[in-house]
């Protein structure tokens, strides 16, 4: 059975970095190690950072991570600008959680690992809400999040990517 393990910022930037990179490049073949060198130190330093990994034997096969978001952060500011004032007040209050990534190796999908990672990621959070973005045509992700109570907040937001993204939210308390 696959084992879920929480790891901290020091692990993400140190001992686990090579395994995380290998998984990331497997899931996102167009990504580059340089991009990870840019985002990981910034994300790992954010308030409330948490990462949950899943291993099958000695191999990292999935991960999820996020942090408490706020003004002045690239994703937060782009999403905030696309929302109405009412949406911002409801979904991006101080202390909201941003689920930055949830990924499972293509060879390990459809075994419930994404759902387990999701649930472990949100377990025990004190944030009032959680928000995320995913590609508008990522049907498996959209189905997973919908089954777990996320709702569509924005149908299209410009995240400087070739494909449009949707933004979803979930009330946590």
Tab-separated table of C-alpha atoms in Angstrom:
chain	number	residue	atom	x	y	z
A	1	UNK	CA	0.000	0.000	0.000
A	2	UNK	CA	1.228	3.484	-0.826
A	3	UNK	CA	2.414	5.513	2.164
A	4	UNK	CA	1.599	9.204	2.702
A	5	UNK	CA	4.368	11.273	4.297
A	6	UNK	CA	4.409	14.975	5.184
A	7	UNK	CA	7.695	16.696	4.443
A	8	UNK	CA	8.848	20.178	5.343
A	9	UNK	CA	10.512	23.006	3.452
A	10	UNK	CA	14.017	21.827	4.328
A	11	UNK	CA	13.286	18.411	2.790
A	12	UNK	CA	11.706	19.964	-0.307
A	13	UNK	CA	14.774	22.106	-0.908
A	14	UNK	CA	17.259	19.446	0.185
A	15	UNK	CA	17.108	15.650	0.393
A	16	UNK	CA	13.787	15.174	-1.437
A	17	UNK	CA	14.468	17.721	-4.183
A	18	UNK	CA	15.796	15.283	-6.811
A	19	UNK	CA	12.856	12.889	-6.385
A	20	UNK	CA	10.349	15.748	-6.520
A	21	UNK	CA	11.964	17.054	-9.691
A	22	UNK	CA	11.859	13.616	-11.332
A	23	UNK	CA	8.145	13.248	-10.547
A	24	UNK	CA	7.414	16.825	-11.639
A	25	UNK	CA	9.114	16.316	-15.010
A	26	UNK	CA	7.291	13.007	-15.477
A	27	UNK	CA	3.908	14.667	-14.882
A	28	UNK	CA	4.758	17.962	-16.650
A	29	UNK	CA	7.163	17.046	-19.498
A	30	UNK	CA	7.404	20.668	-20.660
A	31	UNK	CA	8.580	21.853	-17.238
A	32	UNK	CA	12.232	22.567	-16.617
A	33	UNK	CA	14.484	22.113	-13.590
A	34	UNK	CA	15.203	25.845	-13.785
A	35	UNK	CA	11.505	26.612	-13.268
A	36	UNK	CA	11.493	24.435	-10.169
A	37	UNK	CA	14.637	26.187	-8.939
A	38	UNK	CA	12.658	29.410	-9.221
A	39	UNK	CA	9.369	28.413	-7.586
A	40	UNK	CA	10.295	25.902	-4.876
A	41	UNK	CA	12.333	28.225	-2.647
A	42	UNK	CA	9.659	30.918	-2.926
A	43	UNK	CA	6.744	28.558	-2.245
A	44	UNK	CA	8.500	26.613	0.537
A	45	UNK	CA	9.139	29.891	2.370
A	46	UNK	CA	5.473	30.904	2.422
A	47	UNK	CA	3.463	30.918	5.601
A	48	UNK	CA	1.579	27.700	6.203
A	49	UNK	CA	3.574	25.707	3.611
A	50	UNK	CA	2.823	22.009	3.693
A	51	UNK	CA	3.646	19.153	1.356
A	52	UNK	CA	2.298	15.624	1.442
A	53	UNK	CA	4.026	12.952	-0.612
A	54	UNK	CA	2.992	9.439	-1.508
A	55	UNK	CA	5.422	6.617	-2.066
A	56	UNK	CA	4.957	3.199	-3.616
A	57	UNK	CA	7.844	1.136	-2.353
A	58	UNK	CA	10.966	3.227	-2.681
A	59	UNK	CA	9.562	5.517	-5.390
A	60	UNK	CA	7.882	8.910	-5.035
A	61	UNK	CA	4.641	8.613	-7.037
A	62	UNK	CA	2.646	11.652	-5.976
A	63	UNK	CA	2.620	14.886	-4.062
A	64	UNK	CA	0.444	17.796	-3.098
A	65	UNK	CA	1.474	21.116	-1.634
A	66	UNK	CA	0.120	24.502	-0.759
A	67	UNK	CA	0.389	27.451	1.597
A	68	UNK	CA	-1.472	30.436	2.942
A	69	UNK	CA	-1.841	32.961	0.142
A	70	UNK	CA	-1.954	36.700	0.153
A	71	UNK	CA	-1.571	39.942	-1.761
A	72	UNK	CA	1.712	40.511	-3.524
A	73	UNK	CA	1.992	36.891	-4.693
A	74	UNK	CA	1.747	36.328	-8.447
A	75	UNK	CA	-1.051	33.719	-8.504
A	76	UNK	CA	-3.051	35.427	-5.783
A	77	UNK	CA	-2.904	38.807	-7.505
A	78	UNK	CA	-3.958	37.417	-10.910
A	79	UNK	CA	-6.868	35.491	-9.445
A	80	UNK	CA	-7.894	38.371	-7.194
A	81	UNK	CA	-7.959	40.752	-10.168
A	82	UNK	CA	-10.310	38.386	-12.032
A	83	UNK	CA	-12.770	38.147	-9.110
A	84	UNK	CA	-15.542	40.460	-8.082
A	85	UNK	CA	-15.115	42.273	-4.761
A	86	UNK	CA	-17.655	39.879	-3.243
A	87	UNK	CA	-15.708	36.832	-4.459
A	88	UNK	CA	-12.453	38.241	-3.096
A	89	UNK	CA	-14.038	38.844	0.314
A	90	UNK	CA	-15.503	35.340	0.426
A	91	UNK	CA	-12.728	33.253	-1.131
A	92	UNK	CA	-9.490	35.157	-0.538
A	93	UNK	CA	-9.805	36.376	3.059
A	94	UNK	CA	-6.644	36.649	5.139
A	95	UNK	CA	-5.476	33.148	6.000
A	96	UNK	CA	-6.972	31.360	2.967
A	97	UNK	CA	-5.139	28.265	1.708
A	98	UNK	CA	-3.886	27.948	-1.855
A	99	UNK	CA	-3.538	24.378	-3.114
A	100	UNK	CA	-0.645	24.947	-5.493
A	101	UNK	CA	-0.156	21.443	-6.845
A	102	UNK	CA	-1.542	17.933	-6.688
A	103	UNK	CA	0.113	15.377	-8.951
A	104	UNK	CA	0.305	11.624	-9.341
A	105	UNK	CA	2.613	9.705	-11.655
A	106	UNK	CA	0.706	8.704	-14.814
A	107	UNK	CA	1.569	5.050	-14.114
A	108	UNK	CA	-0.088	5.245	-10.678
A	109	UNK	CA	-3.305	7.083	-11.533
A	110	UNK	CA	-6.835	5.743	-11.028
A	111	UNK	CA	-5.848	4.044	-7.746
A	112	UNK	CA	-7.233	6.655	-5.353
A	113	UNK	CA	-3.889	8.326	-4.645
A	114	UNK	CA	-5.037	11.768	-5.788
A	115	UNK	CA	-8.012	11.612	-3.440
A	116	UNK	CA	-5.835	10.475	-0.544
A	117	UNK	CA	-3.352	13.278	-1.198
A	118	UNK	CA	-6.174	15.812	-1.429
A	119	UNK	CA	-7.760	14.722	1.827
A	120	UNK	CA	-4.453	14.626	3.691
A	121	UNK	CA	-3.556	18.072	2.367
A	122	UNK	CA	-6.712	19.687	3.704
A	123	UNK	CA	-6.911	17.710	6.958
A	124	UNK	CA	-6.484	19.931	9.979
A	125	UNK	CA	-6.204	23.200	8.091
A	126	UNK	CA	-7.428	26.216	10.062
A	127	UNK	CA	-7.961	28.281	6.902
A	128	UNK	CA	-11.518	29.445	6.228
A	129	UNK	CA	-11.311	28.607	2.513
A	130	UNK	CA	-9.081	26.869	0.012
A	131	UNK	CA	-8.623	27.869	-3.617
A	132	UNK	CA	-6.874	26.281	-6.582
A	133	UNK	CA	-6.548	26.524	-10.324
A	134	UNK	CA	-6.427	23.782	-12.922
A	135	UNK	CA	-6.636	23.575	-16.679
A	136	UNK	CA	-10.187	24.003	-17.965
A	137	UNK	CA	-9.918	20.710	-19.877
A	138	UNK	CA	-8.325	18.613	-17.115
A	139	UNK	CA	-11.387	16.438	-16.668
A	140	UNK	CA	-9.881	14.015	-14.114
A	141	UNK	CA	-8.799	16.894	-11.841
A	142	UNK	CA	-12.115	18.706	-12.246
A	143	UNK	CA	-13.982	15.511	-11.373
A	144	UNK	CA	-11.788	14.846	-8.309
A	145	UNK	CA	-12.257	18.356	-6.950
A	146	UNK	CA	-15.997	18.406	-7.669
A	147	UNK	CA	-16.471	15.077	-5.861
A	148	UNK	CA	-14.714	16.569	-2.853
A	149	UNK	CA	-16.912	19.646	-2.616
A	150	UNK	CA	-14.982	22.253	-4.591
A	151	UNK	CA	-17.025	24.705	-6.619
A	152	UNK	CA	-16.213	26.615	-9.767
A	153	UNK	CA	-15.402	30.257	-9.021
A	154	UNK	CA	-13.937	31.491	-12.306
A	155	UNK	CA	-14.379	29.821	-15.678
A	156	UNK	CA	-11.297	31.388	-17.235
A	157	UNK	CA	-8.389	33.198	-15.659
A	158	UNK	CA	-5.213	34.320	-17.394
A	159	UNK	CA	-2.321	32.489	-15.785
A	160	UNK	CA	0.072	33.112	-18.674
A	161	UNK	CA	-0.318	29.535	-19.899
A	162	UNK	CA	-1.203	28.163	-23.324
A	163	UNK	CA	-4.438	26.644	-22.008
A	164	UNK	CA	-7.106	28.470	-19.994
A	165	UNK	CA	-7.414	27.753	-16.284
A	166	UNK	CA	-10.440	27.611	-14.018
A	167	UNK	CA	-10.374	28.625	-10.364
A	168	UNK	CA	-12.196	26.539	-7.779
A	169	UNK	CA	-12.884	27.088	-4.112
A	170	UNK	CA	-13.850	25.041	-1.081
A	171	UNK	CA	-15.141	26.253	2.275
A	172	UNK	CA	-13.165	24.621	5.056
A	173	UNK	CA	-15.097	25.950	8.067
